[in-house]
Each structure stands twice: as C-alpha cells, then as structure tokens.
mmCIF file of C-alpha atoms in Angstrom:
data_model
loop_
_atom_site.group_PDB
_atom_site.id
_atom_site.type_symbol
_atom_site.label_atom_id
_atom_site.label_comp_id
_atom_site.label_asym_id
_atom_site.label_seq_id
_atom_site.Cartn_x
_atom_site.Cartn_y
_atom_site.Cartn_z
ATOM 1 C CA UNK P 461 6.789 -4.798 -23.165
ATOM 2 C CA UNK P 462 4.764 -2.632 -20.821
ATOM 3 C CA UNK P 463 1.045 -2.270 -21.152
ATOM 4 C CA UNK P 464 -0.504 -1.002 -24.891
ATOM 5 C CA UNK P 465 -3.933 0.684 -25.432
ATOM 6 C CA UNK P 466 -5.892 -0.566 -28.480
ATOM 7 C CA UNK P 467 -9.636 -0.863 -29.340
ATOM 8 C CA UNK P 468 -10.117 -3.872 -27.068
ATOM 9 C CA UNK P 469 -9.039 -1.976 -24.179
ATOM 10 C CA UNK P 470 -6.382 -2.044 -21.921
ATOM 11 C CA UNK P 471 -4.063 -5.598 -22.761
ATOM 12 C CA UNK P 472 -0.951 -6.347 -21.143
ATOM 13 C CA UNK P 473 2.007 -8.564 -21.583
ATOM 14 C CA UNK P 474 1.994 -11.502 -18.962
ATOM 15 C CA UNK P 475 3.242 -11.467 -15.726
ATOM 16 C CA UNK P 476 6.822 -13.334 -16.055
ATOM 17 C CA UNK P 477 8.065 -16.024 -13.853
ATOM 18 C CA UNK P 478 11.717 -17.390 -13.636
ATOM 19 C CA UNK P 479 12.016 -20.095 -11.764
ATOM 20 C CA UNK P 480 15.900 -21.273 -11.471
ATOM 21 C CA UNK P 481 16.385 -24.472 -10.351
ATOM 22 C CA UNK P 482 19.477 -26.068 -7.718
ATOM 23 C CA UNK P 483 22.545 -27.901 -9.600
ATOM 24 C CA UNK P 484 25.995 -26.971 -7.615
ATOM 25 C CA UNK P 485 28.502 -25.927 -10.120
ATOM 26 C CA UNK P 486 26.180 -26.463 -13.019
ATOM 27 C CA UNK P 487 24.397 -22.888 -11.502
ATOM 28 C CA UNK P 488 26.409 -21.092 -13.714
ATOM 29 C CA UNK P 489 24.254 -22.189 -16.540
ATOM 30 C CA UNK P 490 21.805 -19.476 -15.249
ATOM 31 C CA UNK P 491 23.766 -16.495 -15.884
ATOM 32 C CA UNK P 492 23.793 -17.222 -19.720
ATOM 33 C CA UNK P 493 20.252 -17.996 -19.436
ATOM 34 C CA UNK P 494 19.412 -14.714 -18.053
ATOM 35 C CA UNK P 495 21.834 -12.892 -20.516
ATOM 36 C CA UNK P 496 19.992 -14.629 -23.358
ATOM 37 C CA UNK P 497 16.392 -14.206 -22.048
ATOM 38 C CA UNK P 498 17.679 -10.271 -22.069
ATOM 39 C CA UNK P 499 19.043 -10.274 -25.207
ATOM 40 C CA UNK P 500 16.191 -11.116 -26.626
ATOM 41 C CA UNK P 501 13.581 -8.675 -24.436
ATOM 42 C CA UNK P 502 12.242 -11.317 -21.841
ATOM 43 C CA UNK P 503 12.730 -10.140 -18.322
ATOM 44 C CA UNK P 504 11.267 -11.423 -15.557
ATOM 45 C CA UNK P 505 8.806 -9.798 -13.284
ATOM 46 C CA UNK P 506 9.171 -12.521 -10.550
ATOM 47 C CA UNK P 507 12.795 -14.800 -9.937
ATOM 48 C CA UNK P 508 12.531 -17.644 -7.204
ATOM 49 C CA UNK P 509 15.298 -19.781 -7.201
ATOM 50 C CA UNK P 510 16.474 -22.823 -5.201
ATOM 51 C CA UNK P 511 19.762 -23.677 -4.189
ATOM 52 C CA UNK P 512 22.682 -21.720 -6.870
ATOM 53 C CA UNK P 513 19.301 -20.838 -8.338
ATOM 54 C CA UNK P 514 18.955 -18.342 -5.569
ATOM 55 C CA UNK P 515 22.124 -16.980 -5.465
ATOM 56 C CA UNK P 516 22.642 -16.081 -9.479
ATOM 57 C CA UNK P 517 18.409 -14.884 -9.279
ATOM 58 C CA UNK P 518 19.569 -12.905 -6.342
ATOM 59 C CA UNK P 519 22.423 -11.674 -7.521
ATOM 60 C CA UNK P 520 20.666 -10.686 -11.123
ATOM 61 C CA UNK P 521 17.929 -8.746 -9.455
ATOM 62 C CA UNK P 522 20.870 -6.773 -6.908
ATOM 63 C CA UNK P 523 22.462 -5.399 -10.533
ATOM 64 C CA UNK P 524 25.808 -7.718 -9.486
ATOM 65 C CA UNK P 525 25.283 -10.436 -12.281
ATOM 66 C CA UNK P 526 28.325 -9.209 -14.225
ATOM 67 C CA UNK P 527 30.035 -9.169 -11.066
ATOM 68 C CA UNK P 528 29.635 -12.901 -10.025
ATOM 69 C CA UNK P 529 29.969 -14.063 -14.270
ATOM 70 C CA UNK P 530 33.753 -12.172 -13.623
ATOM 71 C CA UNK P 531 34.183 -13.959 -10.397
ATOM 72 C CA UNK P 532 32.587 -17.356 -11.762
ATOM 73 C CA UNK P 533 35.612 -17.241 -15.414
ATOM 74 C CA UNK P 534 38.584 -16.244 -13.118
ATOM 75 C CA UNK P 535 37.861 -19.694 -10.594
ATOM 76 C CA UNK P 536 40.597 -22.057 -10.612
ATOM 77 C CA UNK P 537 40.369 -25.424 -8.521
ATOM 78 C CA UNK P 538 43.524 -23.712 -6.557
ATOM 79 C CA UNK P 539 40.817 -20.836 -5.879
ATOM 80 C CA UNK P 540 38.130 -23.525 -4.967
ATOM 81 C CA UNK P 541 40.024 -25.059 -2.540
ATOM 82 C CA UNK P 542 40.750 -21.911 -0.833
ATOM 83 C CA UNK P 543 37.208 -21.704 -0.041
ATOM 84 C CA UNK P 544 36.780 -24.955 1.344
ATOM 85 C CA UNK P 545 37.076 -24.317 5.072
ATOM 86 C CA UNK P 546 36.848 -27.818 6.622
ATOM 87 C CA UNK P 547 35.182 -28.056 10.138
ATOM 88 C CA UNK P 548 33.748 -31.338 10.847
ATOM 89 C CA UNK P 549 31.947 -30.228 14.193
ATOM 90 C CA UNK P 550 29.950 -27.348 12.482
ATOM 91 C CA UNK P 551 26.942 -29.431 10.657
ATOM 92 C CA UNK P 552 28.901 -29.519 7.668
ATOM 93 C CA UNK P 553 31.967 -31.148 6.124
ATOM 94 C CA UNK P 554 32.934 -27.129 5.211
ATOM 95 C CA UNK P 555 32.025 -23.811 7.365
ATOM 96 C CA UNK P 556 31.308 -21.657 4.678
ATOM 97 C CA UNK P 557 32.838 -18.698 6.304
ATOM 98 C CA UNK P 558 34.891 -18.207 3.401
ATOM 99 C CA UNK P 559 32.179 -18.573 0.632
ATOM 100 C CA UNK P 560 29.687 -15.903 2.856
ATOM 101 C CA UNK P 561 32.293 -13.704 3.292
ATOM 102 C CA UNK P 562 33.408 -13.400 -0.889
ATOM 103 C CA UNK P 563 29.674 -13.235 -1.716
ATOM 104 C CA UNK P 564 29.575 -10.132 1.037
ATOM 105 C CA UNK P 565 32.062 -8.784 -0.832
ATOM 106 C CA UNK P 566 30.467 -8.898 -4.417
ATOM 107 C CA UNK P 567 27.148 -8.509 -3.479
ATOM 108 C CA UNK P 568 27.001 -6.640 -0.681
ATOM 109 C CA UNK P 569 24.550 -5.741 2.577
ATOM 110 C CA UNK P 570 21.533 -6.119 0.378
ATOM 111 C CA UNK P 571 17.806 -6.659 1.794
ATOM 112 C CA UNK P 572 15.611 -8.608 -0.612
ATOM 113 C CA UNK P 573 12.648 -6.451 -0.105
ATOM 114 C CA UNK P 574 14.518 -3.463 -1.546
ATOM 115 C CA UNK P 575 15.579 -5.462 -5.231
ATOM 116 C CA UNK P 576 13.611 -4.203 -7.529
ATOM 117 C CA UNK P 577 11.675 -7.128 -8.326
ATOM 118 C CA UNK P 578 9.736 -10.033 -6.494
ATOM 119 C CA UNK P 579 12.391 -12.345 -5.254
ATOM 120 C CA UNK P 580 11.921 -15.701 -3.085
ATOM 121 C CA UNK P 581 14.956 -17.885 -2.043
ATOM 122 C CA UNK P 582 13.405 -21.479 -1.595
ATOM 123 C CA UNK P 583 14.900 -23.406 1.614
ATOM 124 C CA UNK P 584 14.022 -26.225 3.696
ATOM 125 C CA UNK P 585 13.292 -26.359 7.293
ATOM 126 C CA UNK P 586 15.573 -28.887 9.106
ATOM 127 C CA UNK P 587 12.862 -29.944 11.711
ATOM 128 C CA UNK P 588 9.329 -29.923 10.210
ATOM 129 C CA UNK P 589 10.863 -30.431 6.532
ATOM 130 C CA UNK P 590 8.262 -27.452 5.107
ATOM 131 C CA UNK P 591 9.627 -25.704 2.362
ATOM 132 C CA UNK P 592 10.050 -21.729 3.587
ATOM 133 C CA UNK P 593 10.079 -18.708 1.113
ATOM 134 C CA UNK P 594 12.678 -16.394 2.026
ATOM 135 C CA UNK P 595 10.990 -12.983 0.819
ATOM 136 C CA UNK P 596 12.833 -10.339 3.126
ATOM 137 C CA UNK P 597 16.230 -9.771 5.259
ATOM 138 C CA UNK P 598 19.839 -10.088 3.876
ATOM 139 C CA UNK P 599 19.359 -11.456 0.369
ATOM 140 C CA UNK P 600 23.289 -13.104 1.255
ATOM 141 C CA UNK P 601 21.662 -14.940 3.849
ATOM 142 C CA UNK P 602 19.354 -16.116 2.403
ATOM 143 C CA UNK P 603 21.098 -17.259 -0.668
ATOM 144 C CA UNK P 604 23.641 -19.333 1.976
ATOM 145 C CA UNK P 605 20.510 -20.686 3.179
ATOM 146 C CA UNK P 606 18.975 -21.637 0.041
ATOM 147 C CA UNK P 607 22.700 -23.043 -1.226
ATOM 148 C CA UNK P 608 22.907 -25.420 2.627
ATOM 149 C CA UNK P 609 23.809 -28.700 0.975
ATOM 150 C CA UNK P 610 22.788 -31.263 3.919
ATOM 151 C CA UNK P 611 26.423 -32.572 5.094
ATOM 152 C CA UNK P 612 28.196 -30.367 2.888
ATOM 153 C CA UNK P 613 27.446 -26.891 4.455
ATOM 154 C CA UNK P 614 26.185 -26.162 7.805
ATOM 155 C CA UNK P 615 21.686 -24.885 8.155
ATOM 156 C CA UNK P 616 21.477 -21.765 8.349
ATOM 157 C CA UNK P 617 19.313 -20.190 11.220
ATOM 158 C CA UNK P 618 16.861 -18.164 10.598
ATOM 159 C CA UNK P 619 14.134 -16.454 12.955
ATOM 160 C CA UNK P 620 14.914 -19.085 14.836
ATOM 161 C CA UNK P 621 14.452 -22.036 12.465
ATOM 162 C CA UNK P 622 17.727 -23.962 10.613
ATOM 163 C CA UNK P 623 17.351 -24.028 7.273
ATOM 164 C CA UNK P 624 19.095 -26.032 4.514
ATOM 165 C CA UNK P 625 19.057 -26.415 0.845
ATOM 166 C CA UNK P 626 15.898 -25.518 -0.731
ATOM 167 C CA UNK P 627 16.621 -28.272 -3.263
ATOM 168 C CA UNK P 628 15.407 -31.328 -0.884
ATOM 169 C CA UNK P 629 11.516 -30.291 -1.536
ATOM 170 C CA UNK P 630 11.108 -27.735 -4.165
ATOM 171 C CA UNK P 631 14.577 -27.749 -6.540
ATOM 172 C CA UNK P 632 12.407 -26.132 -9.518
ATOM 173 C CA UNK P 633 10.724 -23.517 -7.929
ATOM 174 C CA UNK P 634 7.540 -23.323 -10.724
ATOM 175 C CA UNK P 635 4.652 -23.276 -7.984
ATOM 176 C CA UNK P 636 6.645 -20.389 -6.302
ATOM 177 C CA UNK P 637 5.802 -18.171 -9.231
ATOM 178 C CA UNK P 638 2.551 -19.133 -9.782
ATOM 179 C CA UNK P 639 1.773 -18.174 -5.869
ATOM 180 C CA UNK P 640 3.164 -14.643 -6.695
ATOM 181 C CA UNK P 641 0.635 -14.016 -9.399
ATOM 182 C CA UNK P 642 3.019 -15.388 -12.471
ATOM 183 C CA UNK P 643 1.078 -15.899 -15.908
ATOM 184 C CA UNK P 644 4.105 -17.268 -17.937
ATOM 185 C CA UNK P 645 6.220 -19.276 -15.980
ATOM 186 C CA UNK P 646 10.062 -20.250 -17.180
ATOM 187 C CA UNK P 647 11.825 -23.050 -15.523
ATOM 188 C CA UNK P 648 15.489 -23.724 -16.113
ATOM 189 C CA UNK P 649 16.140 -27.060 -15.162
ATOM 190 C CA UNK P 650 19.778 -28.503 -14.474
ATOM 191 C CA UNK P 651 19.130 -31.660 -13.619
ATOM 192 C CA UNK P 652 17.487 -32.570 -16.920
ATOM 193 C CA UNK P 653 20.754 -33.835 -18.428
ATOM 194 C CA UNK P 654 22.353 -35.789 -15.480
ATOM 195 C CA UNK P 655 22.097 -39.581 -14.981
ATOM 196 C CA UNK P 656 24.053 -41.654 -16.589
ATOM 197 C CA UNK P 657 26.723 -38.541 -17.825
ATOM 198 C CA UNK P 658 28.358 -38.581 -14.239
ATOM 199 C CA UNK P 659 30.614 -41.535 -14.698
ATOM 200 C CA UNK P 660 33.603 -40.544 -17.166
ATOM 201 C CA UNK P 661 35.052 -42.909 -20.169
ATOM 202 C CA UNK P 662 37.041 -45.645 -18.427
ATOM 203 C CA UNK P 663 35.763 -44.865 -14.418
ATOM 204 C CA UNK P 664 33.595 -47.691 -12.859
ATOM 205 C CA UNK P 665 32.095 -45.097 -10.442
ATOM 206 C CA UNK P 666 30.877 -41.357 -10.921
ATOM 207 C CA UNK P 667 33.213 -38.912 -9.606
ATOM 208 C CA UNK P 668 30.850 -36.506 -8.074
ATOM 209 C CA UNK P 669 33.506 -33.553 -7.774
ATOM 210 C CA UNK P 670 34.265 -34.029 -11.330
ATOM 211 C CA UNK P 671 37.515 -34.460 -10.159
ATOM 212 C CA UNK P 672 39.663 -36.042 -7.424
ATOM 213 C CA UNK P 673 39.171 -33.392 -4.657
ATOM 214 C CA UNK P 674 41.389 -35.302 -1.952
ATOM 215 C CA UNK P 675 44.173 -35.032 -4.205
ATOM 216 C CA UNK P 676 43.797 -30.927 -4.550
ATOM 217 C CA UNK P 677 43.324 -30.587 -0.984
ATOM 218 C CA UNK P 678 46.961 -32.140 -0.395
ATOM 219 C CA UNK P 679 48.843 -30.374 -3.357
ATOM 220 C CA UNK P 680 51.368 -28.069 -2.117
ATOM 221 C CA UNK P 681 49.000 -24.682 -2.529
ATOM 222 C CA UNK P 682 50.794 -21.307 -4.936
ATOM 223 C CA UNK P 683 52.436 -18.961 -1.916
ATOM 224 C CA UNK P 684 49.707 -16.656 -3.038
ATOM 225 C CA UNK P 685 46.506 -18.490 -1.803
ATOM 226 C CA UNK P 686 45.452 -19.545 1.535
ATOM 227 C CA UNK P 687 46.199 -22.841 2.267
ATOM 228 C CA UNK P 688 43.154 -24.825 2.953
ATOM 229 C CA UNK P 689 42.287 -26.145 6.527
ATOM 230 C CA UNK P 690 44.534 -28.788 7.714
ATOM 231 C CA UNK P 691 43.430 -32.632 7.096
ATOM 232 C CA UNK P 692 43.161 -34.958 9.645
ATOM 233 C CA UNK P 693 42.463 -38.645 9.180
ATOM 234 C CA UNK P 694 39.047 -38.459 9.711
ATOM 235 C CA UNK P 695 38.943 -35.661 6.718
ATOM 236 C CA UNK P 696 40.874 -38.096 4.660
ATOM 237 C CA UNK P 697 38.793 -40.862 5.032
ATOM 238 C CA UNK P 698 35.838 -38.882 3.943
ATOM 239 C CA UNK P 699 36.965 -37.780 0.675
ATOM 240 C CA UNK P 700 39.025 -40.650 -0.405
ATOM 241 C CA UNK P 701 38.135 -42.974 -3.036
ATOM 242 C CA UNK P 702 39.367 -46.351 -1.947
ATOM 243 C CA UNK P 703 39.658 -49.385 -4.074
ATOM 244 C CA UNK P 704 38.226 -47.582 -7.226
ATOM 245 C CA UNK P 705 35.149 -47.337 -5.383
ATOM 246 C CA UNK P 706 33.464 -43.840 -4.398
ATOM 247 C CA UNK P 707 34.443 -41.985 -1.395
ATOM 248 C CA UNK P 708 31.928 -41.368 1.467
ATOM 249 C CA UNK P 709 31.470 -37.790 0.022
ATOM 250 C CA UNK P 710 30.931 -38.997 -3.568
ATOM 251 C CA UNK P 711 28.512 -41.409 -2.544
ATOM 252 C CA UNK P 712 26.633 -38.148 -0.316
ATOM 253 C CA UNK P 713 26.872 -36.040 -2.620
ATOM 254 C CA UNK P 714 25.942 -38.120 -5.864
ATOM 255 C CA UNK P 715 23.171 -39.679 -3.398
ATOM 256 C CA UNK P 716 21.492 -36.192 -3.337
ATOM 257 C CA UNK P 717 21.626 -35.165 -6.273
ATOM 258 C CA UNK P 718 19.809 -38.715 -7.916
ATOM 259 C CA UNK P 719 17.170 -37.497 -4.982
ATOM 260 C CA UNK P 720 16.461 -33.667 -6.199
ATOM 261 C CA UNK P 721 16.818 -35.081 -9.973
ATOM 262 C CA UNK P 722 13.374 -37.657 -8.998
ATOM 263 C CA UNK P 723 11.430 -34.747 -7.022
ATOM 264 C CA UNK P 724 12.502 -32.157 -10.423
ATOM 265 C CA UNK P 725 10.019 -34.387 -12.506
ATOM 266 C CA UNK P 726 7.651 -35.464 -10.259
ATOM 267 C CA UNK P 727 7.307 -31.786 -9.282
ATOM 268 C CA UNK P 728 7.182 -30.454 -13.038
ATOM 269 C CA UNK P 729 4.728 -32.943 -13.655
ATOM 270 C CA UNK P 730 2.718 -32.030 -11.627
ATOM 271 C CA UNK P 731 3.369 -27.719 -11.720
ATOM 272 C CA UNK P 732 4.793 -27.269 -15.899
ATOM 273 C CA UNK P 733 6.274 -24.198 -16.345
ATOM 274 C CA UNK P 734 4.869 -22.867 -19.690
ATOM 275 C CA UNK P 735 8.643 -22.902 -21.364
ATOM 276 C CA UNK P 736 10.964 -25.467 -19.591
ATOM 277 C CA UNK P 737 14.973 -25.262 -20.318
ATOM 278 C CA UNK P 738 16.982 -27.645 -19.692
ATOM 279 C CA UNK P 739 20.952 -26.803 -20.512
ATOM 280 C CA UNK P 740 23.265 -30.003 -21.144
ATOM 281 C CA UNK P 741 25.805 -30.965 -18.343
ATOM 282 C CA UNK P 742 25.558 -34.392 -17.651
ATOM 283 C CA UNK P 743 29.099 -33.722 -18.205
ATOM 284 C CA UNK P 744 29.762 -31.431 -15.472
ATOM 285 C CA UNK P 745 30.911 -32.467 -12.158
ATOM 286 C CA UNK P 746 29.172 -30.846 -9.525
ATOM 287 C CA UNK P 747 32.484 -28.982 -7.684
ATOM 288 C CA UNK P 748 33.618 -28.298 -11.557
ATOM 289 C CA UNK P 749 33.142 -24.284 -10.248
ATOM 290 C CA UNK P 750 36.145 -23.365 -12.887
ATOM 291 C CA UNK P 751 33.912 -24.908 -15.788
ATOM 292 C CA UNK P 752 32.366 -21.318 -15.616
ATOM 293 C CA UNK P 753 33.033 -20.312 -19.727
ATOM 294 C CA UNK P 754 31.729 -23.343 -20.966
ATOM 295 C CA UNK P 755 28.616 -23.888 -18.600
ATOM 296 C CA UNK P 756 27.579 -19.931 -19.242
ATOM 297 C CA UNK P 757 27.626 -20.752 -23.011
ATOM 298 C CA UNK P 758 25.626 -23.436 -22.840
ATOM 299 C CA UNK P 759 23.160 -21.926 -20.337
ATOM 300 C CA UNK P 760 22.874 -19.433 -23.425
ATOM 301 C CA UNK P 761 22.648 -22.071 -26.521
ATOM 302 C CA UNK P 762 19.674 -23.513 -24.006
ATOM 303 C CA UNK P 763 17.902 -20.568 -24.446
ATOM 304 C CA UNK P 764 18.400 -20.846 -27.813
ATOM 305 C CA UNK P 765 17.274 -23.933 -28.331
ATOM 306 C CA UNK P 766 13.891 -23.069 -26.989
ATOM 307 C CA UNK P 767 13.562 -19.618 -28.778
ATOM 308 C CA UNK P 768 10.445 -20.788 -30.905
ATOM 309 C CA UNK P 769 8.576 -22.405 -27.679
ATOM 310 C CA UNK P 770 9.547 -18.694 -25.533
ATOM 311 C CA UNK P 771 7.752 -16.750 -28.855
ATOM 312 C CA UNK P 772 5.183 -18.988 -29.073
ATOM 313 C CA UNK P 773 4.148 -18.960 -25.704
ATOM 314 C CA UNK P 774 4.447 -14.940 -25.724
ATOM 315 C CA UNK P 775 2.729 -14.564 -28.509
ATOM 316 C CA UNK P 776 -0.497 -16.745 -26.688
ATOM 317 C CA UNK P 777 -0.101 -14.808 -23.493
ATOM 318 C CA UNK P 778 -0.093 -11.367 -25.324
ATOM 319 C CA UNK P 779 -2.886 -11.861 -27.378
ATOM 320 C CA UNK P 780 -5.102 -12.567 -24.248
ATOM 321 C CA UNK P 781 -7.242 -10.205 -23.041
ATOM 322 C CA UNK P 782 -5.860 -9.727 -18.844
ATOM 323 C CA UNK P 783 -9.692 -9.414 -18.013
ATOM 324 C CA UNK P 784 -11.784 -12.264 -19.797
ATOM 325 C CA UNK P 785 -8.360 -14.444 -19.158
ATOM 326 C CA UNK P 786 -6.546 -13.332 -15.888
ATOM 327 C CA UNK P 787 -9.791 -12.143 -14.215
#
C-alpha cells in the first residue's frame, strides 16, 4: 500500500489513523480489531489510544501484541485478584504496583519515540483538567498513565504534572490523529454498546465488575497465587453491595463510565472518524479481564461488520490525488 507512479503523477494511499478508545476489560476488543484490520492489509500509520486503548496501541506498535493476547486468554478472576493490590492511602482504591510491574515484564523498557510508528497515549491532567499527549519516555508509563481510573488507580506523575485516565476528556482519541496529519481516521469505539446491557436478567442494579468482586477477594486463594492485600472494614464497606443495592465502587465505577460514554458522542459528533467500529459488549462487565476469547472475537466480527464502509472509504481516499486533495 506504499506510494504507485501512474500518468497522473505521484498518488499515495492515505495517511491511516487508529484511534482506540478507553473501556476497562472490554480493551481486549482491540487486539482482534487490529488482527482483523491486518488481515485484511490496513495498518495504521498513526495509533493514539486512551485509557486500555493505549496500552493494546502501545503494545501493537512495541511488536508484543501476541504477547499481551497470550497473557489476556490465560486470566482467571483468581489471577485478577492477584493483581489487585489494595492501598487506600495511595490515590487509589489499588496501587498498581502489581499491574506496572507484569506489563514491565511483557513489554519491556520501551521509549515511545523509538516504536516504529507515531504513537500518543491520551491522559488527563489532575489540576488544570487539559488533555496531555504522551508522545515520548517509557511507553509503560505512559500506558499506566493513560489506564489511571480516578479512585481506582493512583495519577501518575509526570514531568511534574499527575496525570489520570485519558478517558475523562478525550476517550475516542479521533482529533488526536487528525493533529498528526491523519487522512483516514478509524475509531473503535467500546462504549457504543453499553447502557442499558450492564444490569443482568433478574439484578435490580448493574454489577459494574461483572461479578461480585468482594466475594473473590475473601475466597480462600489456590497455594499457588499471591494472596491479595488484606481487607479491612473500611475495604469491605467499599466493595460491598448492601441490601441489593450497588456498592460504593459499583456506583464509582458505573458513574464513570455513563460519563466517558456522553463525552464518546458528543466528541464523535463533533470529530467523525471516517470508519467508526463499535464491537458489542454491553454484556461485559468492566473487571470481566478473563472474558479475553470472547471479547477478541468480537473485536474481530466488528471489523467485519464494517468491511464494506473500510473499502469504501479506501477506495475514496486512494483515488485522490495527495496534491489537488491533501495540499
């Protein structure tokens, strides 16, 4: 798909944009999109991605995408909670310590100007609220900061700025892309199938987990995993689910993401992508990490779905001339 000489002169195919939107446990929706987009010759020149956006963009462009899909199948909610390190005092219900360090491990000391493609992590500054484009350091650290659920995991600082999720102002990065010089712009949206999926047949209030997370955090744990950090009351109190209503993490996290869900369409109504794909998973809770098989496959029947509308749009971008159109 590189550039082709004909009698018209010099044409090109566009310049690609992939813009990978935030969704918790639903992220893993993007590595079948990016296996299908491959499959079928599309890659992208530019990826910015906001929130799990960030870290399977990130981890695409670093050449350890088959690393975190192996990872993401062999998750149990045993293995989840052994991640969860719970410290109240540390700007987030967990540290994160545990998370950073298995992404080290996969991914590596990787700087994001050295990937071998245009990469920007979206965050959000804690003070002024400006979104920030993280374009250069450790691309690990700048995933975690992209990832910073507000109350879940602790900001990230930065050059001397605390960053959390980019999610809270951009969660569909689109107008990233364009910035960085993007013709064609794809979006993949999670949050396009999400209200009024949460709740499950019978419950009179939306698990957000997609499970009950209190009652995996006090299962005796397999001798072979880590037990997770011990609960106090006050822990207790913030996941439980009293009375059939939601706990004071359900109602946080389901809280934000009914917020990022309203600024997804006012944002893409205002900056379209040129091909927007939105996988199904209303039916996905948003801790449901061990949903990995299922949520890949239909991250790939998305692109599917939108085949004709990813041809059509190539075939108006590649019949433009990149100097009467482009400039």
């Amino acid at each position: 798909m590189g550039a082709t000489e004909g009698n018209g002169g010099t044409r090109k195919r566009p310049r690609i944009g992939l813009a990978l939107g935030g969704g918790v446990a639903r992220g893993w929706a993007h590595i079948g999109a990016l296996r299908a987009l491959r499959r079928y010759g599309i890659e992208p020149d530019v990826i910015a991605g906001s929130s799990v956006g960030a870290l399977v963009g990130g981890a695409h462009l670093a050449g350890r995408l088959s690393a975190l899909e192996d990872w993401a199948r062999k998750l149990t909610r045993i293995k989840i909670v052994s991640y969860l390190d719970l410290k109240l005092s540390s700007g987030g219900l967990i540290g994160g310590t545990h998370l950073v360090a298995e992404m080290m491990r996969h991914i590596g000391d990787v700087k994001i100007e050295d990937l071998p493609a245009p990469f920007v992590a979206v965050s959000t500054d804690l003070v002024t609220g400006h979104e920030m484009w993280l374009r250069e350091g450790s691309l690990v650290e700048a995933m975690r900061a992209s990832f910073s659920l507000p109350g879940v995991f602790p900001p990230v600082k930065i050059d001397n700025q605390w960053l959390v999720d980019g999610a809270l102002v951009n969660p569909v990065p689109v107008s990233v892309c364009r910035a960085l010089g993007c013709q064609m712009v794809i979006a993949v949206n999670l949050s396009g199938d999400i209200l009024g999926k949460a709740r499950k047949p019978g419950a009179q209030v939306p698990t957000a987990a997609g499970f009950d997370l209190l009652a995996l955090l006090e299962a005796p744990q397999p001798s072979n995993v880590p037990p997770p950090s011990a609960l106090n009351a006050l822990t207790r109190r913030i996941f439980r689910r009293d009375y059939d209503g939601p706990s004071l993490f359900g109602v946080m996290v389901s809280s934000f993401n009914i917020i990022t869900d309203r600024i997804t369409r006012s944002r893409l109504a205002g900056e379209p992508p040129d091909v927007h794909i939105a996988p199904r998973l209303g039916h996905i809770g948003l801790l449901e990490f061990d949903r990995a098989e299922e949520t890949i496959a239909e991250g790939e029947a998305a692109v599917e779905r939108m085949l004709p509308d990813l041809c059509d749009a190539l075939s108006v971008f590649n019949n433009s001339r990149r100097d009467t159109v482009w400039g």
